PDB file of C-alpha atoms in Angstrom:
ATOM      1  CA  MET A   1      35.428 -58.572  12.523  1.00 41.00           C
ATOM      2  CA  GLY A   2      31.822 -58.702  12.855  1.00 43.00           C
ATOM      3  CA  LEU A   3      32.101 -56.681  16.110  1.00 36.00           C
ATOM      4  CA  TRP A   4      33.763 -53.886  14.261  1.00 37.00           C
ATOM      5  CA  ILE A   5      31.182 -53.627  11.597  1.00 37.00           C
ATOM      6  CA  MET A   6      28.329 -53.485  14.343  1.00 39.00           C
ATOM      7  CA  LEU A   7      30.377 -50.687  16.135  1.00 34.00           C
ATOM      8  CA  LEU A   8      30.760 -48.617  12.863  1.00 36.00           C
ATOM      9  CA  LEU A   9      27.026 -48.945  11.959  1.00 36.00           C
ATOM     10  CA  CYS A  10      26.131 -47.597  15.515  1.00 37.00           C
ATOM     11  CA  VAL A  11      28.464 -44.712  15.220  1.00 36.00           C
ATOM     12  CA  GLY A  12      27.024 -43.811  11.674  1.00 42.00           C
ATOM     13  CA  LEU A  13      23.372 -43.906  13.096  1.00 34.00           C
ATOM     14  CA  LEU A  14      24.189 -41.545  15.994  1.00 36.00           C
ATOM     15  CA  SER A  15      25.954 -39.104  13.775  1.00 39.00           C
ATOM     16  CA  ALA A  16      23.041 -39.061  11.350  1.00 39.00           C
ATOM     17  CA  CYS A  17      20.458 -38.267  14.396  1.00 38.00           C
ATOM     18  CA  GLY A  18      22.834 -35.498  15.661  1.00 41.00           C
ATOM     19  CA  GLN A  19      22.640 -33.687  12.132  1.00 42.00           C
ATOM     20  CA  ALA A  20      18.832 -33.991  11.920  1.00 40.00           C
ATOM     21  CA  GLU A  21      17.879 -31.858  14.834  1.00 42.00           C
ATOM     22  CA  PRO A  22      19.088 -28.352  13.677  1.00 41.00           C
ATOM     23  CA  ALA A  23      16.873 -28.547  10.788  1.00 41.00           C
ATOM     24  CA  ALA A  24      13.833 -27.370  12.856  1.00 39.00           C
ATOM     25  CA  PRO A  25      14.702 -23.649  12.837  1.00 38.00           C
ATOM     26  CA  ALA A  26      14.205 -23.496   9.300  1.00 35.00           C
ATOM     27  CA  ALA A  27      10.583 -22.881   9.403  1.00 32.00           C
ATOM     28  CA  SER A  28      11.116 -19.303  10.826  1.00 30.00           C
ATOM     29  CA  ALA A  29      13.253 -18.194   7.793  1.00 26.00           C
ATOM     30  CA  PRO A  30      10.552 -16.935   5.714  1.00 26.00           C
ATOM     31  CA  GLU A  31       9.324 -14.493   8.627  1.00 28.00           C
ATOM     32  CA  LEU A  32      12.899 -12.957   8.914  1.00 22.00           C
ATOM     33  CA  SER A  33      13.042 -12.758   5.100  1.00 23.00           C
ATOM     34  CA  ALA A  34       9.593 -10.930   5.113  1.00 26.00           C
ATOM     35  CA  ALA A  35      10.570  -8.605   7.820  1.00 26.00           C
ATOM     36  CA  ALA A  36      13.726  -7.687   6.066  1.00 25.00           C
ATOM     37  CA  ASP A  37      11.505  -6.361   2.861  1.00 28.00           C
ATOM     38  CA  VAL A  38       9.753  -3.949   5.087  1.00 29.00           C
ATOM     39  CA  GLN A  39      10.805  -0.341   4.471  1.00 31.00           C
ATOM     40  CA  PRO A  40      10.483   2.542   7.257  1.00 32.00           C
ATOM     41  CA  ALA A  41       8.073   5.110   6.425  1.00 32.00           C
ATOM     42  CA  ALA A  42       9.534   8.440   5.038  1.00 36.00           C
ATOM     43  CA  GLN A  43      10.164  11.077   7.595  1.00 41.00           C
ATOM     44  CA  PRO A  44       8.838  14.628   6.949  1.00 43.00           C
ATOM     45  CA  VAL A  45      11.486  17.155   6.130  1.00 44.00           C
ATOM     46  CA  ASP A  46      12.829  18.900   9.172  1.00 45.00           C
ATOM     47  CA  ARG A  47      11.781  22.619   8.882  1.00 51.00           C
ATOM     48  CA  GLY A  48      13.045  23.599  12.152  1.00 65.00           C
ATOM     49  CA  LEU A  49      10.592  25.802  14.025  1.00 86.00           C
ATOM     50  CA  ALA A  50       6.942  25.056  12.811  1.00 90.00           C
ATOM     51  CA  ARG A  51       3.573  24.619  14.070  1.00 92.00           C
ATOM     52  CA  GLU A  52       0.833  22.369  12.301  1.00 93.00           C
ATOM     53  CA  THR A  53      -2.892  22.436  12.027  1.00 94.00           C
ATOM     54  CA  ARG A  54      -4.933  19.770  10.160  1.00 93.00           C
ATOM     55  CA  LEU A  55      -8.385  20.391   8.503  1.00 91.00           C
ATOM     56  CA  ALA A  56     -10.675  18.348   6.274  1.00 92.00           C
ATOM     57  CA  ILE A  57     -12.085  19.654   2.943  1.00 92.00           C
ATOM     58  CA  GLY A  58     -14.543  17.147   1.520  1.00 88.00           C
ATOM     59  CA  GLU A  59     -12.624  13.741   1.624  1.00 89.00           C
ATOM     60  CA  GLU A  60      -9.203  15.417   1.448  1.00 92.00           C
ATOM     61  CA  THR A  61      -7.018  16.241   4.518  1.00 94.00           C
ATOM     62  CA  TYR A  62      -4.699  19.392   4.459  1.00 95.00           C
ATOM     63  CA  THR A  63      -2.164  20.319   6.806  1.00 95.00           C
ATOM     64  CA  ILE A  64      -1.247  23.959   7.440  1.00 96.00           C
ATOM     65  CA  ARG A  65       2.244  24.392   8.580  1.00 95.00           C
ATOM     66  CA  ARG A  66       3.738  27.886   9.898  1.00 95.00           C
ATOM     67  CA  ILE A  67       7.432  28.076   9.416  1.00 93.00           C
ATOM     68  CA  GLY A  68       8.967  30.224  12.093  1.00 91.00           C
ATOM     69  CA  THR A  69      12.145  32.523  12.414  1.00 85.00           C
ATOM     70  CA  ASP A  70      13.804  33.665  15.621  1.00 80.00           C
ATOM     71  CA  GLU A  71      16.040  35.973  14.073  1.00 73.00           C
ATOM     72  CA  GLY A  72      14.428  38.920  15.616  1.00 67.00           C
ATOM     73  CA  ASP A  73      13.877  37.543  19.176  1.00 72.00           C
ATOM     74  CA  PRO A  74      15.029  34.038  19.883  1.00 73.00           C
ATOM     75  CA  TRP A  75      12.426  33.893  22.833  1.00 81.00           C
ATOM     76  CA  ASP A  76       9.542  35.094  20.733  1.00 83.00           C
ATOM     77  CA  PRO A  77       9.568  33.532  17.297  1.00 90.00           C
ATOM     78  CA  THR A  78       7.380  34.813  14.444  1.00 91.00           C
ATOM     79  CA  VAL A  79       5.693  33.193  11.482  1.00 93.00           C
ATOM     80  CA  ASP A  80       7.773  33.605   8.230  1.00 91.00           C
ATOM     81  CA  THR A  81       6.127  31.332   5.724  1.00 94.00           C
ATOM     82  CA  VAL A  82       2.867  29.442   5.589  1.00 96.00           C
ATOM     83  CA  GLU A  83       2.815  26.035   3.740  1.00 96.00           C
ATOM     84  CA  ILE A  84      -0.086  24.003   2.602  1.00 97.00           C
ATOM     85  CA  TYR A  85       0.256  20.071   2.468  1.00 97.00           C
ATOM     86  CA  ARG A  86      -2.421  17.685   0.896  1.00 95.00           C
ATOM     87  CA  GLY A  87      -2.793  14.158   2.197  1.00 93.00           C
ATOM     88  CA  GLU A  88      -0.206  12.454   4.481  1.00 87.00           C
ATOM     89  CA  ASP A  89       2.794  13.710   2.556  1.00 85.00           C
ATOM     90  CA  LEU A  90       4.491  16.394   4.358  1.00 86.00           C
ATOM     91  CA  ASN A  91       7.477  16.380   2.390  1.00 87.00           C
ATOM     92  CA  GLY A  92       6.232  18.600  -0.444  1.00 91.00           C
ATOM     93  CA  PRO A  93       3.984  21.577  -0.055  1.00 95.00           C
ATOM     94  CA  VAL A  94       1.175  22.063  -2.631  1.00 96.00           C
ATOM     95  CA  GLN A  95       1.236  25.845  -1.718  1.00 96.00           C
ATOM     96  CA  VAL A  96       3.647  28.295  -0.165  1.00 96.00           C
ATOM     97  CA  PHE A  97       2.990  31.786   1.100  1.00 96.00           C
ATOM     98  CA  PRO A  98       6.415  33.556   2.002  1.00 91.00           C
ATOM     99  CA  ASP A  99       5.356  37.052   1.488  1.00 87.00           C
ATOM    100  CA  PHE A 100       1.930  37.546   3.284  1.00 89.00           C
ATOM    101  CA  ARG A 101       3.176  39.720   6.091  1.00 85.00           C
ATOM    102  CA  GLY A 102       2.099  43.546   6.003  1.00 79.00           C
ATOM    103  CA  ASP A 103       2.006  45.512   9.173  1.00 75.00           C
ATOM    104  CA  GLY A 104       2.720  43.135  12.312  1.00 76.00           C
ATOM    105  CA  THR A 105       4.640  40.085  12.868  1.00 84.00           C
ATOM    106  CA  PRO A 106       2.376  37.065  13.762  1.00 91.00           C
ATOM    107  CA  PRO A 107       3.726  34.967  16.597  1.00 92.00           C
ATOM    108  CA  LEU A 108       4.512  31.412  15.792  1.00 92.00           C
ATOM    109  CA  ASP A 109       2.524  30.333  18.924  1.00 91.00           C
ATOM    110  CA  GLY A 110      -0.359  32.523  17.999  1.00 92.00           C
ATOM    111  CA  GLU A 111      -3.912  31.329  17.502  1.00 94.00           C
ATOM    112  CA  LEU A 112      -4.967  29.712  14.036  1.00 96.00           C
ATOM    113  CA  ARG A 113      -8.876  29.265  13.572  1.00 95.00           C
ATOM    114  CA  VAL A 114     -10.805  27.470  10.746  1.00 94.00           C
ATOM    115  CA  GLU A 115     -14.030  28.961   9.835  1.00 94.00           C
ATOM    116  CA  ASP A 116     -16.188  30.275   6.957  1.00 96.00           C
ATOM    117  CA  LEU A 117     -14.850  33.536   6.456  1.00 97.00           C
ATOM    118  CA  ASN A 118     -16.681  34.265   3.174  1.00 96.00           C
ATOM    119  CA  PHE A 119     -19.998  32.613   3.667  1.00 95.00           C
ATOM    120  CA  ASP A 120     -19.683  30.164   0.775  1.00 94.00           C
ATOM    121  CA  GLY A 121     -20.041  26.899   2.925  1.00 93.00           C
ATOM    122  CA  TRP A 122     -16.141  26.013   2.475  1.00 95.00           C
ATOM    123  CA  PRO A 123     -13.596  26.122   5.408  1.00 95.00           C
ATOM    124  CA  ASP A 124     -11.221  28.997   5.375  1.00 96.00           C
ATOM    125  CA  PHE A 125      -8.514  29.798   8.023  1.00 97.00           C
ATOM    126  CA  ARG A 126      -7.018  32.884   9.623  1.00 97.00           C
ATOM    127  CA  LEU A 127      -3.779  33.495  11.634  1.00 96.00           C
ATOM    128  CA  PHE A 128      -3.495  35.899  14.382  1.00 95.00           C
ATOM    129  CA  ASN A 129      -1.422  38.768  13.567  1.00 94.00           C
ATOM    130  CA  CYS A 130      -1.344  41.564  16.156  1.00 90.00           C
ATOM    131  CA  ARG A 131      -3.041  43.822  18.664  1.00 87.00           C
ATOM    132  CA  HIS A 132      -2.302  47.601  18.053  1.00 78.00           C
ATOM    133  CA  ARG A 133      -4.210  50.529  19.926  1.00 74.00           C
ATOM    134  CA  GLY A 134      -6.889  48.163  20.926  1.00 77.00           C
ATOM    135  CA  ASN A 135      -7.440  46.937  17.250  1.00 88.00           C
ATOM    136  CA  GLU A 136      -6.854  43.033  16.697  1.00 93.00           C
ATOM    137  CA  ARG A 137      -5.986  41.718  13.253  1.00 94.00           C
ATOM    138  CA  TRP A 138      -5.640  38.349  11.575  1.00 96.00           C
ATOM    139  CA  TYR A 139      -4.199  37.119   8.281  1.00 96.00           C
ATOM    140  CA  CYS A 140      -6.862  35.503   6.233  1.00 97.00           C
ATOM    141  CA  TRP A 141      -6.825  32.627   3.549  1.00 97.00           C
ATOM    142  CA  LEU A 142     -10.033  31.597   1.504  1.00 97.00           C
ATOM    143  CA  TRP A 143     -10.626  28.103   0.002  1.00 97.00           C
ATOM    144  CA  ASP A 144     -11.178  28.477  -3.826  1.00 96.00           C
ATOM    145  CA  PRO A 145     -13.083  25.185  -4.892  1.00 94.00           C
ATOM    146  CA  GLU A 146     -12.579  25.779  -8.413  1.00 94.00           C
ATOM    147  CA  ALA A 147      -8.860  26.190  -8.078  1.00 95.00           C
ATOM    148  CA  ASP A 148      -8.739  23.623  -5.493  1.00 94.00           C
ATOM    149  CA  ALA A 149      -6.417  25.781  -3.523  1.00 96.00           C
ATOM    150  CA  PHE A 150      -6.376  28.456  -0.694  1.00 97.00           C
ATOM    151  CA  THR A 151      -6.004  32.110  -1.817  1.00 96.00           C
ATOM    152  CA  TYR A 152      -4.620  34.917   0.489  1.00 96.00           C
ATOM    153  CA  ALA A 153      -7.141  37.511   1.221  1.00 96.00           C
ATOM    154  CA  ALA A 154      -5.371  40.689   1.372  1.00 94.00           C
ATOM    155  CA  ASP A 155      -8.593  43.067   1.617  1.00 95.00           C
ATOM    156  CA  LEU A 156      -9.813  40.952   4.491  1.00 95.00           C
ATOM    157  CA  SER A 157      -6.485  40.914   6.335  1.00 95.00           C
ATOM    158  CA  GLN A 158      -6.486  44.793   6.341  1.00 93.00           C
ATOM    159  CA  LEU A 159      -9.703  44.973   8.478  1.00 95.00           C
ATOM    160  CA  SER A 160      -9.544  44.963  12.359  1.00 94.00           C
ATOM    161  CA  ASP A 161     -11.580  43.532  15.206  1.00 94.00           C
ATOM    162  CA  CYS A 162     -13.590  41.488  12.698  1.00 96.00           C
ATOM    163  CA  VAL A 163     -16.706  39.646  13.766  1.00 95.00           C
ATOM    164  CA  TRP A 164     -18.123  37.115  11.273  1.00 95.00           C
ATOM    165  CA  ASN A 165     -22.000  36.716  11.703  1.00 95.00           C
ATOM    166  CA  GLN A 166     -22.766  33.485   9.804  1.00 93.00           C
ATOM    167  CA  GLU A 167     -26.514  34.132  10.149  1.00 92.00           C
ATOM    168  CA  GLU A 168     -26.468  37.591   8.687  1.00 93.00           C
ATOM    169  CA  GLN A 169     -23.655  36.675   6.430  1.00 95.00           C
ATOM    170  CA  VAL A 170     -21.931  39.999   7.172  1.00 96.00           C
ATOM    171  CA  VAL A 171     -18.613  41.110   8.878  1.00 97.00           C
ATOM    172  CA  TYR A 172     -18.560  43.821  11.420  1.00 97.00           C
ATOM    173  CA  THR A 173     -15.285  45.651  11.770  1.00 96.00           C
ATOM    174  CA  ALA A 174     -14.039  48.394  14.146  1.00 95.00           C
ATOM    175  CA  ASP A 175     -10.859  50.503  13.595  1.00 93.00           C
ATOM    176  CA  ARG A 176     -10.198  52.701  16.714  1.00 88.00           C
ATOM    177  CA  CYS A 177      -7.662  55.590  16.428  1.00 82.00           C
ATOM    178  CA  GLY A 178      -7.306  56.642  19.979  1.00 71.00           C
ATOM    179  CA  LEU A 179      -8.523  60.335  20.629  1.00 69.00           C
ATOM    180  CA  ALA A 180      -8.792  60.981  17.067  1.00 77.00           C
ATOM    181  CA  GLY A 181     -11.892  58.903  16.628  1.00 87.00           C
ATOM    182  CA  ALA A 182     -13.063  55.516  15.184  1.00 92.00           C
ATOM    183  CA  ARG A 183     -14.662  53.792  12.319  1.00 95.00           C
ATOM    184  CA  TYR A 184     -17.265  51.067  12.454  1.00 97.00           C
ATOM    185  CA  SER A 185     -18.295  49.124   9.211  1.00 98.00           C
ATOM    186  CA  VAL A 186     -20.395  46.378   8.165  1.00 98.00           C
ATOM    187  CA  TYR A 187     -18.968  44.223   5.073  1.00 98.00           C
ATOM    188  CA  SER A 188     -20.407  41.633   2.884  1.00 97.00           C
ATOM    189  CA  TRP A 189     -19.388  39.474  -0.228  1.00 96.00           C
ATOM    190  CA  GLU A 190     -20.740  40.426  -3.582  1.00 94.00           C
ATOM    191  CA  GLY A 191     -19.560  38.210  -6.549  1.00 90.00           C
ATOM    192  CA  GLY A 192     -16.643  37.072  -4.717  1.00 89.00           C
ATOM    193  CA  GLN A 193     -15.572  40.777  -3.634  1.00 93.00           C
ATOM    194  CA  LEU A 194     -15.683  42.196  -0.145  1.00 96.00           C
ATOM    195  CA  VAL A 195     -17.740  45.388  -0.148  1.00 97.00           C
ATOM    196  CA  CYS A 196     -18.755  47.882   2.639  1.00 97.00           C
ATOM    197  CA  LEU A 197     -22.501  48.281   3.100  1.00 97.00           C
ATOM    198  CA  ARG A 198     -22.582  50.795   5.953  1.00 98.00           C
ATOM    199  CA  GLN A 199     -20.202  52.658   8.007  1.00 98.00           C
ATOM    200  CA  PHE A 200     -20.378  55.022  10.850  1.00 98.00           C
ATOM    201  CA  GLU A 201     -17.303  57.311  11.344  1.00 96.00           C
ATOM    202  CA  LEU A 202     -16.513  59.637  14.257  1.00 93.00           C
ATOM    203  CA  SER A 203     -13.537  62.229  14.239  1.00 92.00           C
ATOM    204  CA  VAL A 204     -12.302  64.602  16.875  1.00 88.00           C
ATOM    205  CA  ASP A 205     -10.139  67.636  16.325  1.00 85.00           C
ATOM    206  CA  MET A 206      -8.306  67.795  19.727  1.00 73.00           C
ATOM    207  CA  TYR A 207      -5.253  69.856  18.434  1.00 76.00           C
ATOM    208  CA  GLU A 208      -6.677  73.496  17.703  1.00 72.00           C
ATOM    209  CA  PRO A 209      -9.590  75.127  19.136  1.00 75.00           C
ATOM    210  CA  PRO A 210     -12.507  75.090  18.882  1.00 75.00           C
ATOM    211  CA  HIS A 211     -12.245  71.460  19.380  1.00 83.00           C
ATOM    212  CA  THR A 212     -15.092  69.817  17.307  1.00 89.00           C
ATOM    213  CA  VAL A 213     -16.517  66.207  17.043  1.00 92.00           C
ATOM    214  CA  GLU A 214     -18.167  65.026  13.835  1.00 94.00           C
ATOM    215  CA  ASN A 215     -20.185  62.083  13.269  1.00 96.00           C
ATOM    216  CA  ARG A 216     -21.122  60.670   9.749  1.00 97.00           C
ATOM    217  CA  PHE A 217     -23.220  57.775   8.779  1.00 98.00           C
ATOM    218  CA  TYR A 218     -22.429  56.225   5.225  1.00 98.00           C
ATOM    219  CA  VAL A 219     -24.650  53.770   3.146  1.00 98.00           C
ATOM    220  CA  ARG A 220     -23.555  51.909  -0.077  1.00 96.00           C
ATOM    221  CA  GLN A 221     -25.646  53.365  -2.925  1.00 94.00           C
ATOM    222  CA  ASP A 222     -24.884  52.726  -6.664  1.00 91.00           C
ATOM    223  CA  GLY A 223     -21.697  50.861  -5.768  1.00 91.00           C
ATOM    224  CA  GLU A 224     -20.100  53.521  -3.466  1.00 93.00           C
ATOM    225  CA  LEU A 225     -20.333  54.685  -0.006  1.00 95.00           C
ATOM    226  CA  ARG A 226     -22.211  57.981   0.365  1.00 97.00           C
ATOM    227  CA  VAL A 227     -23.056  60.120   3.415  1.00 96.00           C
ATOM    228  CA  GLU A 228     -26.672  59.752   4.552  1.00 96.00           C
ATOM    229  CA  ARG A 229     -26.667  61.584   7.825  1.00 96.00           C
ATOM    230  CA  GLU A 230     -23.919  63.671   9.692  1.00 96.00           C
ATOM    231  CA  TRP A 231     -23.662  65.510  13.099  1.00 96.00           C
ATOM    232  CA  HIS A 232     -21.424  68.189  14.114  1.00 93.00           C
ATOM    233  CA  GLY A 233     -20.767  69.405  17.638  1.00 90.00           C
ATOM    234  CA  ALA A 234     -18.201  70.937  20.081  1.00 87.00           C
ATOM    235  CA  ALA A 235     -16.206  68.695  22.419  1.00 80.00           C
ATOM    236  CA  GLY A 236     -18.241  68.147  25.507  1.00 83.00           C
ATOM    237  CA  GLU A 237     -21.523  69.259  23.855  1.00 87.00           C
ATOM    238  CA  TRP A 238     -22.694  65.662  24.128  1.00 86.00           C
ATOM    239  CA  GLY A 239     -21.296  65.003  27.536  1.00 85.00           C
ATOM    240  CA  GLU A 240     -18.874  62.377  27.815  1.00 84.00           C
ATOM    241  CA  SER A 241     -19.921  60.499  24.651  1.00 87.00           C
ATOM    242  CA  LEU A 242     -18.483  61.440  21.169  1.00 89.00           C
ATOM    243  CA  VAL A 243     -21.589  60.168  19.751  1.00 93.00           C
ATOM    244  CA  ALA A 244     -24.582  62.474  19.115  1.00 94.00           C
ATOM    245  CA  PRO A 245     -27.601  61.315  20.778  1.00 94.00           C
ATOM    246  CA  GLU A 246     -29.621  61.473  17.399  1.00 96.00           C
ATOM    247  CA  ALA A 247     -26.656  59.414  15.847  1.00 96.00           C
ATOM    248  CA  ALA A 248     -26.779  56.474  18.332  1.00 95.00           C
ATOM    249  CA  PRO A 249     -29.317  54.421  16.304  1.00 96.00           C
ATOM    250  CA  PHE A 250     -27.203  54.716  13.324  1.00 97.00           C
ATOM    251  CA  LEU A 251     -24.109  53.815  15.050  1.00 96.00           C
ATOM    252  CA  ALA A 252     -26.012  50.507  16.198  1.00 96.00           C
ATOM    253  CA  LEU A 253     -26.591  49.619  12.641  1.00 96.00           C
ATOM    254  CA  THR A 254     -22.698  49.010  12.249  1.00 96.00           C
ATOM    255  CA  GLN A 255     -22.403  46.752  15.395  1.00 93.00           C
ATOM    256  CA  PRO A 256     -23.564  43.394  16.126  1.00 91.00           C
ATOM    257  CA  GLU A 257     -26.233  43.076  18.819  1.00 79.00           C
ATOM    258  CA  GLU A 258     -24.254  40.008  20.197  1.00 68.00           C
ATOM    259  CA  THR A 259     -20.882  38.813  19.198  1.00 56.00           C
ATOM    260  CA  PRO A 260     -21.228  35.195  18.079  1.00 53.00           C
ATOM    261  CA  ALA A 261     -18.533  32.852  19.359  1.00 49.00           C
ATOM    262  CA  SER A 262     -15.805  32.311  16.477  1.00 48.00           C
ATOM    263  CA  SER A 263     -15.138  28.576  15.634  1.00 44.00           C
ATOM    264  CA  ASP A 264     -12.406  27.037  17.700  1.00 43.00           C
ATOM    265  CA  GLU A 265     -12.749  23.718  15.645  1.00 41.00           C
ATOM    266  CA  TYR A 266      -9.569  22.761  13.828  1.00 37.00           C
ATOM    267  CA  GLU A 267     -11.443  20.373  11.655  1.00 39.00           C
ATOM    268  CA  ILE A 268     -14.388  21.153   9.735  1.00 38.00           C
ATOM    269  CA  THR A 269     -15.902  20.210   6.430  1.00 36.00           C
ATOM    270  CA  ASN A 270     -17.889  22.049   3.766  1.00 35.00           C
ATOM    271  CA  THR A 271     -21.597  22.311   4.395  1.00 33.00           C
ATOM    272  CA  LYS A 272     -22.538  22.314   0.743  1.00 32.00           C
ATOM    273  CA  GLY A 273     -21.349  19.246  -0.549  1.00 33.00           C
ATOM    274  CA  GLU A 274     -18.231  18.052  -2.521  1.00 35.00           C
ATOM    275  CA  ASN A 275     -19.008  20.436  -5.513  1.00 34.00           C
ATOM    276  CA  GLY A 276     -19.861  23.514  -3.243  1.00 35.00           C
ATOM    277  CA  SER A 277     -23.387  23.440  -4.654  1.00 29.00           C
TER     278      SER A 277
END
C-alpha cells in the first residue's frame, strides 16, 4: 500500500512539471497585442495619370499635382486639371484648377518650374504650355500670402518667350509673327497688376506692293502706351534687317542684355519671412 502511494505522488509531481513549461511564451503576448493596434497609413486617392511636384512656403509644404488625360492621344497625355495639396494629406486638395487651359494643350510630362514670377519674394510656379511659331508659352500661378493660396495669372500666361529678370524686377517678352513682324515688350508689376513699360513693334506688309516695313517704339506715359518714335521704309531698304539702323538702340531697350538662368529648383522658400514683409 505504501508503495502505491509513493508511485501516485511521483506521477503527480511529473505531471505538474510538464504543465509549467508552456507558461514561458506568455511574455511575448503584449508585443503581439500592441502590434495588432497599429493601423496602416492611409493611401492617397488613385487619380490615374498624374505628376507631382513639392515645394515649401514658410514652414508649410505643398504638393502640386497635375492630373492628365489621354483621350486625345494615349501616347501623349496632356494636363487636364491642376490640384494643390497642403501638408502630407494627398486625399483632399485645398485648391483645384480644372479650366485654366486656353490656347495649347500642356503635356503631362512637360516641365514645371518654381520661381518668383511677380518679384514679391514668394515662390510661384509655371507649367509649360506649348511652342508655336517659335514662341514659348507657360501657364502661371502666383502665391497670394494674404489668401494663403495660389491664384491663376491669366494675363501673365498669355505672354510668350518670357524672361524674368529678378535684379531689374521686370519681365521681357517676345511675340514673333513670322513674316508679319514681331513685338518685344518689357513688363513690370505695379500694385499687383502687370503693366507694360516699353514696347518695340515691327510690322511688314508683304502682300501688296509697295512692300513696306514699319518700326514703332512705345513708352508708358500717364498709364498707357504711347508712340515715342517710329520709322517707315521699303522692304529691302535696310538690307536684310527689318529694323531701321536708327531704331536699333530702341529695340535694345526691350531686350535683356543677358538671359538669366531660370530656376530649376523644385523647393524654394520665400525670401521675405513668413509674413512677407
